[in-house]
XYZ file of C-alpha atoms in Angstrom:
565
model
C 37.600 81.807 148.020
C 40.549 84.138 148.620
C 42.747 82.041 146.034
C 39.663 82.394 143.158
C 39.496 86.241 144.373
C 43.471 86.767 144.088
C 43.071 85.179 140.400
C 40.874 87.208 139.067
C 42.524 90.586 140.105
C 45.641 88.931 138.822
C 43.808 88.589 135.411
C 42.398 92.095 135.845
C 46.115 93.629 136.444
C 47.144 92.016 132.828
C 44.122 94.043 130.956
C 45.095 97.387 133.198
C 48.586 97.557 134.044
C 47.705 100.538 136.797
C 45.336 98.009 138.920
C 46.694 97.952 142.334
C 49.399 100.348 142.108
C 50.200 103.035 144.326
C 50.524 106.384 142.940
C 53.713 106.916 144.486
C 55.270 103.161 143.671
C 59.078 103.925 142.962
C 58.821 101.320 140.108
C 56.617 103.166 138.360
C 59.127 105.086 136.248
C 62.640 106.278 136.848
C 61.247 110.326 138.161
C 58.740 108.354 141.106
C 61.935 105.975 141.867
C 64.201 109.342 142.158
C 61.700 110.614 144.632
C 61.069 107.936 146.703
C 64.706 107.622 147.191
C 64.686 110.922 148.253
C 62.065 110.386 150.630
C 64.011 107.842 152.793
C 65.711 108.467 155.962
C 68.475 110.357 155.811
C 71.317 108.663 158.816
C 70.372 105.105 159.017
C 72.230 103.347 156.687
C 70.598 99.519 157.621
C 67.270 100.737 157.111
C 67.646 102.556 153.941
C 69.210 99.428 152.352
C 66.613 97.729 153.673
C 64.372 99.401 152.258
C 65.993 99.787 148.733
C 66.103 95.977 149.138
C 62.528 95.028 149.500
C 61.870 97.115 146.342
C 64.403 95.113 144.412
C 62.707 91.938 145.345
C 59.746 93.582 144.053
C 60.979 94.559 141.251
C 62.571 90.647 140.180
C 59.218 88.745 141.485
C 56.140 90.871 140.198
C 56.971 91.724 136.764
C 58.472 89.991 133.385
C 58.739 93.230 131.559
C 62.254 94.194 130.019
C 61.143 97.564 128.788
C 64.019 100.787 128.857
C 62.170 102.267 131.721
C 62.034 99.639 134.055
C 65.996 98.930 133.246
C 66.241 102.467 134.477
C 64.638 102.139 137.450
C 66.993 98.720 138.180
C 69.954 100.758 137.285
C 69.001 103.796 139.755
C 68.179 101.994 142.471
C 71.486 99.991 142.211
C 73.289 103.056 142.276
C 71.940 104.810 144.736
C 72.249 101.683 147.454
C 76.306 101.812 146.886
C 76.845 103.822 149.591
C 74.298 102.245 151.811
C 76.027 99.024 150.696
C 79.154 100.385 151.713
C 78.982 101.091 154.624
C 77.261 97.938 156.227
C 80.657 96.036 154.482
C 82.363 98.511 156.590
C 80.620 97.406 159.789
C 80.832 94.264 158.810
C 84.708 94.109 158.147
C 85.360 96.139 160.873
C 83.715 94.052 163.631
C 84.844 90.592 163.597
C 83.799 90.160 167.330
C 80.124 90.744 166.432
C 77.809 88.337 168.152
C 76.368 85.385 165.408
C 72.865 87.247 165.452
C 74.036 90.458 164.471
C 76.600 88.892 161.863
C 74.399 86.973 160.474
C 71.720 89.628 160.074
C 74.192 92.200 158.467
C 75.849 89.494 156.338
C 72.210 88.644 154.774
C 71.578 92.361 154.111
C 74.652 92.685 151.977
C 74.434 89.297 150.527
C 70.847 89.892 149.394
C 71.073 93.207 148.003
C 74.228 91.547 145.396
C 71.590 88.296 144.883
C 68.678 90.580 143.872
C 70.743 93.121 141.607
C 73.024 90.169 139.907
C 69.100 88.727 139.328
C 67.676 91.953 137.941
C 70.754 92.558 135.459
C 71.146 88.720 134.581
C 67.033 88.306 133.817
C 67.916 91.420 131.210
C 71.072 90.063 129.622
C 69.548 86.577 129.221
C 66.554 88.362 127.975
C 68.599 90.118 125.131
C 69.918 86.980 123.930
C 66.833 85.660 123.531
C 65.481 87.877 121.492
C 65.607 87.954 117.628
C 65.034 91.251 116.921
C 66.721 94.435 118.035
C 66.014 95.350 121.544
C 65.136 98.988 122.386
C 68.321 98.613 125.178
C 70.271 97.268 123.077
C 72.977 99.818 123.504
C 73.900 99.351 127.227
C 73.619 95.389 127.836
C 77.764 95.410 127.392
C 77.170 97.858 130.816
C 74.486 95.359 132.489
C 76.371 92.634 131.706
C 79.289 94.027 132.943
C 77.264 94.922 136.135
C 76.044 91.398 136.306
C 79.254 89.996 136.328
C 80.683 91.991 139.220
C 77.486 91.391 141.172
C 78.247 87.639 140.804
C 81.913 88.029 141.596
C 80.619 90.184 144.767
C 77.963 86.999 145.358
C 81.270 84.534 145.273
C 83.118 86.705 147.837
C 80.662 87.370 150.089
C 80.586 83.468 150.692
C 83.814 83.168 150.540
C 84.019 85.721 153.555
C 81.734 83.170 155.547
C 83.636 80.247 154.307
C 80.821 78.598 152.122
C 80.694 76.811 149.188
C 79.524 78.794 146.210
C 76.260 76.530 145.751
C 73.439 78.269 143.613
C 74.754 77.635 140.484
C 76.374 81.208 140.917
C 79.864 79.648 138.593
C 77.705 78.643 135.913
C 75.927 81.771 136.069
C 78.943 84.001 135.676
C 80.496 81.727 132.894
C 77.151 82.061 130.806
C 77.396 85.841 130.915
C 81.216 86.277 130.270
C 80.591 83.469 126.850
C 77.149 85.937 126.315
C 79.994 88.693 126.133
C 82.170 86.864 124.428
C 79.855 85.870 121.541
C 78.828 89.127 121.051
C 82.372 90.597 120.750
C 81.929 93.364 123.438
C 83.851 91.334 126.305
C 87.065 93.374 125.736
C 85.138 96.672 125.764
C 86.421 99.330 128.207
C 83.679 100.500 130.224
C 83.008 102.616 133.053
C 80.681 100.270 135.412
C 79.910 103.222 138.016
C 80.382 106.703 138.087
C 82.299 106.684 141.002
C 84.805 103.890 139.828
C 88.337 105.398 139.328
C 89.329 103.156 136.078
C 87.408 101.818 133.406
C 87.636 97.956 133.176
C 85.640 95.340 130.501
C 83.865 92.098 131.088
C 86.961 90.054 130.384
C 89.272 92.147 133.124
C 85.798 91.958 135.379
C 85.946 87.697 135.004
C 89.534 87.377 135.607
C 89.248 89.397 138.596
C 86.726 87.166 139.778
C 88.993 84.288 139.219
C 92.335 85.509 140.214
C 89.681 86.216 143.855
C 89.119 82.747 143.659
C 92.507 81.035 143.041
C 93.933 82.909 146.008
C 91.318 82.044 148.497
C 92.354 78.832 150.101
C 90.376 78.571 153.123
C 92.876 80.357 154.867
C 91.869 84.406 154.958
C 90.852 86.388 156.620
C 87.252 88.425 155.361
C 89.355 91.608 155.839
C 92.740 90.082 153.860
C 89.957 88.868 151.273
C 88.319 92.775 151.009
C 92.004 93.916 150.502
C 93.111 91.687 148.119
C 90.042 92.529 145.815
C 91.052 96.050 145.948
C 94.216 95.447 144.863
C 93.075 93.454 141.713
C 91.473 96.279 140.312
C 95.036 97.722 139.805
C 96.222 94.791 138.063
C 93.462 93.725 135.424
C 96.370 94.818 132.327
C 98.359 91.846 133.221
C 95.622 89.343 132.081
C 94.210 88.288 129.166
C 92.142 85.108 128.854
C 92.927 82.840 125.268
C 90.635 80.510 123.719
C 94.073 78.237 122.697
C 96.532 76.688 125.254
C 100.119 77.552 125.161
C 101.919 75.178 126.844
C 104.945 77.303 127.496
C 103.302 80.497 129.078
C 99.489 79.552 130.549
C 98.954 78.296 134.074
C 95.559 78.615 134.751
C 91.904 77.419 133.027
C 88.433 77.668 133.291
C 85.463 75.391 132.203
C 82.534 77.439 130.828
C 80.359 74.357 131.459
C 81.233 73.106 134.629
C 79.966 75.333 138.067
C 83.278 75.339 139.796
C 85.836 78.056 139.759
C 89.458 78.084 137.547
C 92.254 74.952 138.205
C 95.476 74.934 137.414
C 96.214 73.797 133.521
C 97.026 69.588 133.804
C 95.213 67.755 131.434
C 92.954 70.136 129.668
C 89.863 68.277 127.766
C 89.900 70.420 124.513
C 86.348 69.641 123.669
C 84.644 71.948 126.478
C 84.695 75.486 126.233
C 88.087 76.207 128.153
C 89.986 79.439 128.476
C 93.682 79.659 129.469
C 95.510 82.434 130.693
C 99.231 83.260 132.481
C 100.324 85.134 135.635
C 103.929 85.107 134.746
C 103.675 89.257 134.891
C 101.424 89.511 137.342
C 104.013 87.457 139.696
C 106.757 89.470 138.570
C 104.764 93.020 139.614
C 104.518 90.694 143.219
C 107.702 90.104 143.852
C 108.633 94.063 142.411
C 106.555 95.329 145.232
C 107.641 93.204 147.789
C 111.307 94.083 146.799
C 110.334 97.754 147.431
C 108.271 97.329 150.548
C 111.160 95.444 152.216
C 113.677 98.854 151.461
C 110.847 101.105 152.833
C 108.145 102.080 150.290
C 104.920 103.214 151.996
C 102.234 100.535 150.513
C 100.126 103.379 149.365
C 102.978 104.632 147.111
C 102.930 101.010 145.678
C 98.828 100.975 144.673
C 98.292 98.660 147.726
C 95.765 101.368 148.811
C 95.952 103.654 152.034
C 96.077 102.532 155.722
C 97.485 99.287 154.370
C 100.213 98.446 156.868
C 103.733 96.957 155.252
C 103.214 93.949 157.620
C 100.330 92.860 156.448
C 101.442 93.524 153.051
C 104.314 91.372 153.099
C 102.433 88.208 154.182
C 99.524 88.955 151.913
C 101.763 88.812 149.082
C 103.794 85.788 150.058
C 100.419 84.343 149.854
C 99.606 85.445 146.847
C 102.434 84.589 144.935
C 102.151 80.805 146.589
C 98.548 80.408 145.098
C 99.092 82.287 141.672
C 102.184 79.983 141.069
C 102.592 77.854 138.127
C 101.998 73.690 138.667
C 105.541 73.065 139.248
C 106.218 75.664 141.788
C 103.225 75.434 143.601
C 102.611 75.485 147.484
C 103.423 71.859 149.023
C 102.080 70.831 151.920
C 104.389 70.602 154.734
C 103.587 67.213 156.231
C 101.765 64.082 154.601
C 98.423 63.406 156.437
C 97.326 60.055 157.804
C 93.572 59.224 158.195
C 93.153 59.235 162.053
C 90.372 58.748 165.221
C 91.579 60.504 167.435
C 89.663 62.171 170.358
C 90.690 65.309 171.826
C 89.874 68.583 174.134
C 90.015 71.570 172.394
C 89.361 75.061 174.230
C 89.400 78.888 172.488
C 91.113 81.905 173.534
C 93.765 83.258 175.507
C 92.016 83.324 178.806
C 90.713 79.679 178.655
C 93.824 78.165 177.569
C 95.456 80.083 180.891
C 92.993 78.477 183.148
C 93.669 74.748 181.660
C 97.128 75.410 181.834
C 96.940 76.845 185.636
C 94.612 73.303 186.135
C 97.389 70.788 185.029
C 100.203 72.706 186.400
C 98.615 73.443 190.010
C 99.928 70.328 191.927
C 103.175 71.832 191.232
C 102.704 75.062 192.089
C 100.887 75.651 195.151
C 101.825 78.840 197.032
C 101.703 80.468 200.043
C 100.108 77.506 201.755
C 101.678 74.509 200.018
C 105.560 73.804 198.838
C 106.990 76.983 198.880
C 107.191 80.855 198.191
C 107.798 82.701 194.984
C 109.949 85.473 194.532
C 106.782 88.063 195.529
C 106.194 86.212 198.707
C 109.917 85.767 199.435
C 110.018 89.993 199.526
C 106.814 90.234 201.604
C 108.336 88.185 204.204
C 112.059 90.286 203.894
C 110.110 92.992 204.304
C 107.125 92.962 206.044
C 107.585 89.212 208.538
C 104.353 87.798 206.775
C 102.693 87.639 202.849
C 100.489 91.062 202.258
C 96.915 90.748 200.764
C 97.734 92.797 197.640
C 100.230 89.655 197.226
C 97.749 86.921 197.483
C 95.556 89.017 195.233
C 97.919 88.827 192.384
C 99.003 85.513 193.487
C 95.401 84.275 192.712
C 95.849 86.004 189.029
C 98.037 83.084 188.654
C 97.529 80.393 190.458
C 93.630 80.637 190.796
C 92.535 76.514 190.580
C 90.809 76.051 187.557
C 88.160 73.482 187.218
C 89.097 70.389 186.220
C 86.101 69.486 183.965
C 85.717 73.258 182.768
C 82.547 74.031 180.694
C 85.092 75.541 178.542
C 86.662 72.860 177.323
C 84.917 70.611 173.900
C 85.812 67.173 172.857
C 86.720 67.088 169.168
C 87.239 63.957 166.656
C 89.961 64.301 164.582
C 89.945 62.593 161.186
C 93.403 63.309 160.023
C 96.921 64.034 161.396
C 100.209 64.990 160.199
C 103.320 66.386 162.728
C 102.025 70.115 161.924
C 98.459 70.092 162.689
C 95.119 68.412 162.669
C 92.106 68.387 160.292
C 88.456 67.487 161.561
C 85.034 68.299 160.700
C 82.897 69.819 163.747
C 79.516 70.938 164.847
C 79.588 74.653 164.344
C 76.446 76.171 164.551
C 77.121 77.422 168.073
C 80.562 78.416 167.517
C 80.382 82.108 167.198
C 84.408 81.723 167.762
C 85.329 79.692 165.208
C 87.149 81.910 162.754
C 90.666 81.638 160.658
C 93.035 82.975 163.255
C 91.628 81.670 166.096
C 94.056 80.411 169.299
C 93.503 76.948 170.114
C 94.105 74.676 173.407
C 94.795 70.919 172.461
C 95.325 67.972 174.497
C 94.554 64.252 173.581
C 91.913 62.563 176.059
C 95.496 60.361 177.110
C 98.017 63.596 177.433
C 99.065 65.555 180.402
C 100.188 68.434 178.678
C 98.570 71.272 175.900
C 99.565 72.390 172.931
C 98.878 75.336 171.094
C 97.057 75.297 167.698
C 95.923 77.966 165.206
C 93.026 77.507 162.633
C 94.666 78.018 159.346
C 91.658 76.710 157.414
C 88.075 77.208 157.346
C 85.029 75.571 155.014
C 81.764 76.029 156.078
C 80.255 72.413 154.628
C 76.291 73.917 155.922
C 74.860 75.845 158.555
C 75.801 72.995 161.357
C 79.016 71.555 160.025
C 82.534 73.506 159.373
C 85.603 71.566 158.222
C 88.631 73.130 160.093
C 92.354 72.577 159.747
C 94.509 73.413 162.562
C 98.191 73.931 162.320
C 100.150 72.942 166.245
C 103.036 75.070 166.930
C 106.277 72.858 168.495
C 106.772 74.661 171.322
C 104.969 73.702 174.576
C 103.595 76.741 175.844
C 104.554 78.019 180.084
C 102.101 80.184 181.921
C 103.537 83.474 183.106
C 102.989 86.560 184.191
C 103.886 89.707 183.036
C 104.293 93.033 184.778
C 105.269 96.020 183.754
C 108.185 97.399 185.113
C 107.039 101.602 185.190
C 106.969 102.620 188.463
C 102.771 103.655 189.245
C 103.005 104.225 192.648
C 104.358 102.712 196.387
C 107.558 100.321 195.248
C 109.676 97.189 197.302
C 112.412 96.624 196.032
C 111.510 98.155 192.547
C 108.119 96.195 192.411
C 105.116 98.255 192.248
C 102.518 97.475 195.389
C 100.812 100.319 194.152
C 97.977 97.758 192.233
C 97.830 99.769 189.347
C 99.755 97.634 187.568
C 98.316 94.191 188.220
C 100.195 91.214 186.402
C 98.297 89.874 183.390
C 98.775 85.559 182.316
C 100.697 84.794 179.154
C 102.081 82.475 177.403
C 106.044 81.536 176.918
C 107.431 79.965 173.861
C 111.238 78.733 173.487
C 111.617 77.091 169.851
C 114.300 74.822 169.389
C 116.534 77.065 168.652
C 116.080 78.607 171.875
C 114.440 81.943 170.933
C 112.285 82.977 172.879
C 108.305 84.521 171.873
C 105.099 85.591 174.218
C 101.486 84.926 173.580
C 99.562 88.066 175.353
C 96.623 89.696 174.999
C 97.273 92.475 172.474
C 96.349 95.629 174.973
C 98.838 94.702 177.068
C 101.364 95.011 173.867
C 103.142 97.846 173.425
C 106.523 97.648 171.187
C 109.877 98.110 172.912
C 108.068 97.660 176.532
C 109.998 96.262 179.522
C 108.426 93.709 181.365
C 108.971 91.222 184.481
C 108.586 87.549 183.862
C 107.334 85.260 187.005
C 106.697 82.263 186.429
C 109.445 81.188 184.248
C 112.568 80.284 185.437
C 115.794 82.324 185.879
C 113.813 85.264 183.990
C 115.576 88.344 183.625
C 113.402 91.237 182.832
C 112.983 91.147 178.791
C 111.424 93.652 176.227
C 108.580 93.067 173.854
C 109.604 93.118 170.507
C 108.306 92.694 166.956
C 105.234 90.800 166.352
C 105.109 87.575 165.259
C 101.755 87.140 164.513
C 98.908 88.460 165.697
C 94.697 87.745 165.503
C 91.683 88.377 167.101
C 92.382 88.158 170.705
C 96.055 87.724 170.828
C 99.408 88.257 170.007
C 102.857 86.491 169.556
C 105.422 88.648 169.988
C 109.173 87.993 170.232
C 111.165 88.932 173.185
C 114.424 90.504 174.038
C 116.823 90.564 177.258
C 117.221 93.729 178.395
C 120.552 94.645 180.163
C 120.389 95.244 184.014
């Protein structure tokens, strides 16, 4: 009954297009839409956006009218959620310890507010091209196209930032409007896409940008490297130009039009299919300019890398980037062969619970005050005092504390390939709010005494429950220690605080082969140029920290320096 009643006020609507309408419905007409976005709450920017949102959907499910009004109305609402936009990518970006909940409820809201505008613009564009005669907005589809194509390149990076496939036919999507472009002969028109936007760019600089997004991504970003990177594109769009012929001597790169993957490398190019070909020999060049004058002292700003960009980051960013924009021959090898491989293995994450397996397989050999002998904190206590103090067997315990042996910590991995750098396996991730490029590892094979240290390099989410990972295994086999700092805080023995206010904090100690020396901490404890005790480590002298090494979410490898007595 409700399905025959729902019919017939659907047939109704058709004969009176104001049935069932509010009077106040922002897609009415572009001045209701201006007011109702006035109407919303000024200060929360989720709610807004959600809000915008649900009209969107509206907007793309309820109606197949392409008339110049409703365009407006599309238009206005996109523009007006860019700020809203922005700043949940802000949130987003600048919380990578959010819970999976909350990132996977803010990482919807953006992602669906690109789906429904790249739907609303693409439904118009396709709509032009269907029609014979003139359309009455026929004068700004080289601006919605435009807008649909960034809105698909946002799509493909906002699943990049998650590490998913592109799925939804989003490539073939994008290559249908760039050839829509291309056929009409505006895809090399300079346009101004927002108000806001600082330089005009066209729907062929818009496509490449997309691409050039998607050559450097190999698994192996970070979201934040992957928001930077696509801000620095937009500086470098004149060194591009795609080419419907291939030139053997200067092109690199080419994309199918009819195939829904992203651009390859130029091998054997099937010159039937639509291809296009372009070169990054200049682009390369402008790389290696700017890392040339970041290395004398430029300020990355001064370079277009845009502000708050640190020169660190920059530098490794751009090694990157000039390892994945490389021509065929000079292209980034991979440093080990891989063999196909069962192998079974613990694996634990972070700093902490790669200190407590550690303290676990080392504590038969270093049981204090009660077992084998003193260390150099109980040797002092009894110097001084005839017996070991409580605030000693308090930090004692920071160190030493048993760990348990079968610790809930601790998950048993397959591996399904091996080389000597690192491991590659394919694991159930849908409880792993952890598992992120970056990450610090514990390793140790079900037959090993020892661990080693590993770092997920590589990161492809295959669905919600499965994640490929790759996991590069540094040499060195990691010691526990324990670091103090050496500022006097309070009551000293023999220069050794006993004050507590400086409790010692676990780390890790690396010696390469070449004997230098690095420490894994916990980056609040870091501080550049600080002096620090080392216990645990034999014939220690107190040591410096020094320059980063690498650093991610959690910790910090730092190298360190002997510091004269």
């Amino acid at each position: 009954m409700n399905s025959l009643a729902n019919k017939f006020a659907s047939q109704l609507a058709r004969f009176s297009p104001s049935f069932g309408k509010r009077i106040d419905d922002p897609l009415t007409n572009i001045r209701v839409a201006t007011r109702w976005l006035e109407s919303l709450p000024v200060g929360d920017a989720f709610k807004c956006q959600q809000a915008i949102l649900g009209e969107l959907k509206r907007f793309n499910e309820n109606s197949t009218q392409y008339t110049k009004d409703r365009l407006a109305v599309l238009m206005l609402l996109d523009e007006k959620s860019r700020d809203l936009q922005d700043t949940l990518v802000r949130q987003y970006l600048r919380n990578p310890r959010m819970s999976r909940p909350v990132e996977s409820r803010l990482w919807h809201a953006v992602y669906g507010l690109y789906w429904e505008i790249a739907r609303g613009y693409h439904a118009f564009v396709l709509h032009f091209t269907c029609t014979a005669g003139r359309s009455p907005h026929e004068s700004r589809i080289p601006l919605i196209t435009l807008r649909a194509i960034r809105a698909f390149g946002l799509l493909l990076k906002w699943r990049t930032i998650r590490y998913q496939p592109a799925g939804e036919k989003l490539w073939l999507r994008l290559h249908n409007l760039y050839r829509i472009a291309a056929s009409e002969g505006f895809h090399r028109q300079s346009l101004q896409a927002y108000a806001e936007d600082v330089a005009d760019c066209s729907c062929e600089t818009a496509y490449l940008h997309i691409l050039m997004l998607n050559l450097a991504n190999s698994g192996t970003l970070y979201p934040r490297q992957l928001d930077l990177l696509d801000r620095w594109l937009c500086g470098w769009h004149g060194m591009m130009r795609l080419d419907s012929r291939l030139d053997t001597q200067i092109h690199n790169f080419v994309i199918d039009l009819s195939s829904d993957r992203g651009p390859r490398r130029v091998r054997k190019p099937d010159t039937d299919k639509p291809l296009y070909f372009w070169a990054t020999a200049d682009l390369l060049q402008k790389l290696q300019e700017i890392q040339i004058a970041l290395r004398e002292g430029s300020a990355p700003a001064q370079l277009g890398l845009t502000e708050n960009t640190r020169t660190g980051e920059s530098l490794e960013l751009l090694d990157h980037l000039q390892r994945q924009w490389s021509s065929l021959a000079t292209r980034e090898q991979r440093r080990a062969p891989r063999e196909s491989v069962k192998r079974l293995v613990d694996v634990v994450h972070g700093l902490g619970a790669i200190v407590n397996q550690i303290k676990a397989a080392e504590a038969p050999a270093s049981v204090s005050p009660y077992g084998t002998g003193f260390n150099y904190s109980e040797v002092d206590d009894v110097q001084v005092y005839g017996f070991i103090t409580d605030r000693t067997r308090e930090r004692i315990s920071h160190m030493q504390a048993p760990a348990i042996p079968n610790s809930p910590d601790a998950e048993r991995w397959v591996m399904q390939d091996e080389s000597t750098c690192g491991y590659g396996a394919t694991v159930e991730s849908s409880d792993k709010d952890w598992l992120r490029v970056g990450a610090l590892i514990g390793i140790k094979s079900h037959d090993a005494a020892t661990w080693q240290l590993g770092i997920v390099r590589r990161l492809s989410r295959l669905s919600d429950d499965t994640s490929s990972v790759g996991i590069e295994t540094l040499a060195e086999t990691p010691a526990l220690v324990m670091l103090n700092d050496t500022t006097p805080a309070g009551y000293t023995v023999n220069g050794l605080d006993n004050s507590g206010a400086s409790l010692p904090h676990s780390s890790l100690w690396l010696t390469d082969s070449a004997g230098t020396d690095s420490v894994i901490i916990d980056p609040v404890h870091f501080t550049p140029g600080k002096v620090v005790q080392i216990h645990g480590a034999p014939e220690r002298k107190p040591v410096a920290l020094g320059s980063p090494i690498e650093r991610s979410e959690g910790w910090i490898r730092v190298a360190v320096e002997p510091v004269n007595s």
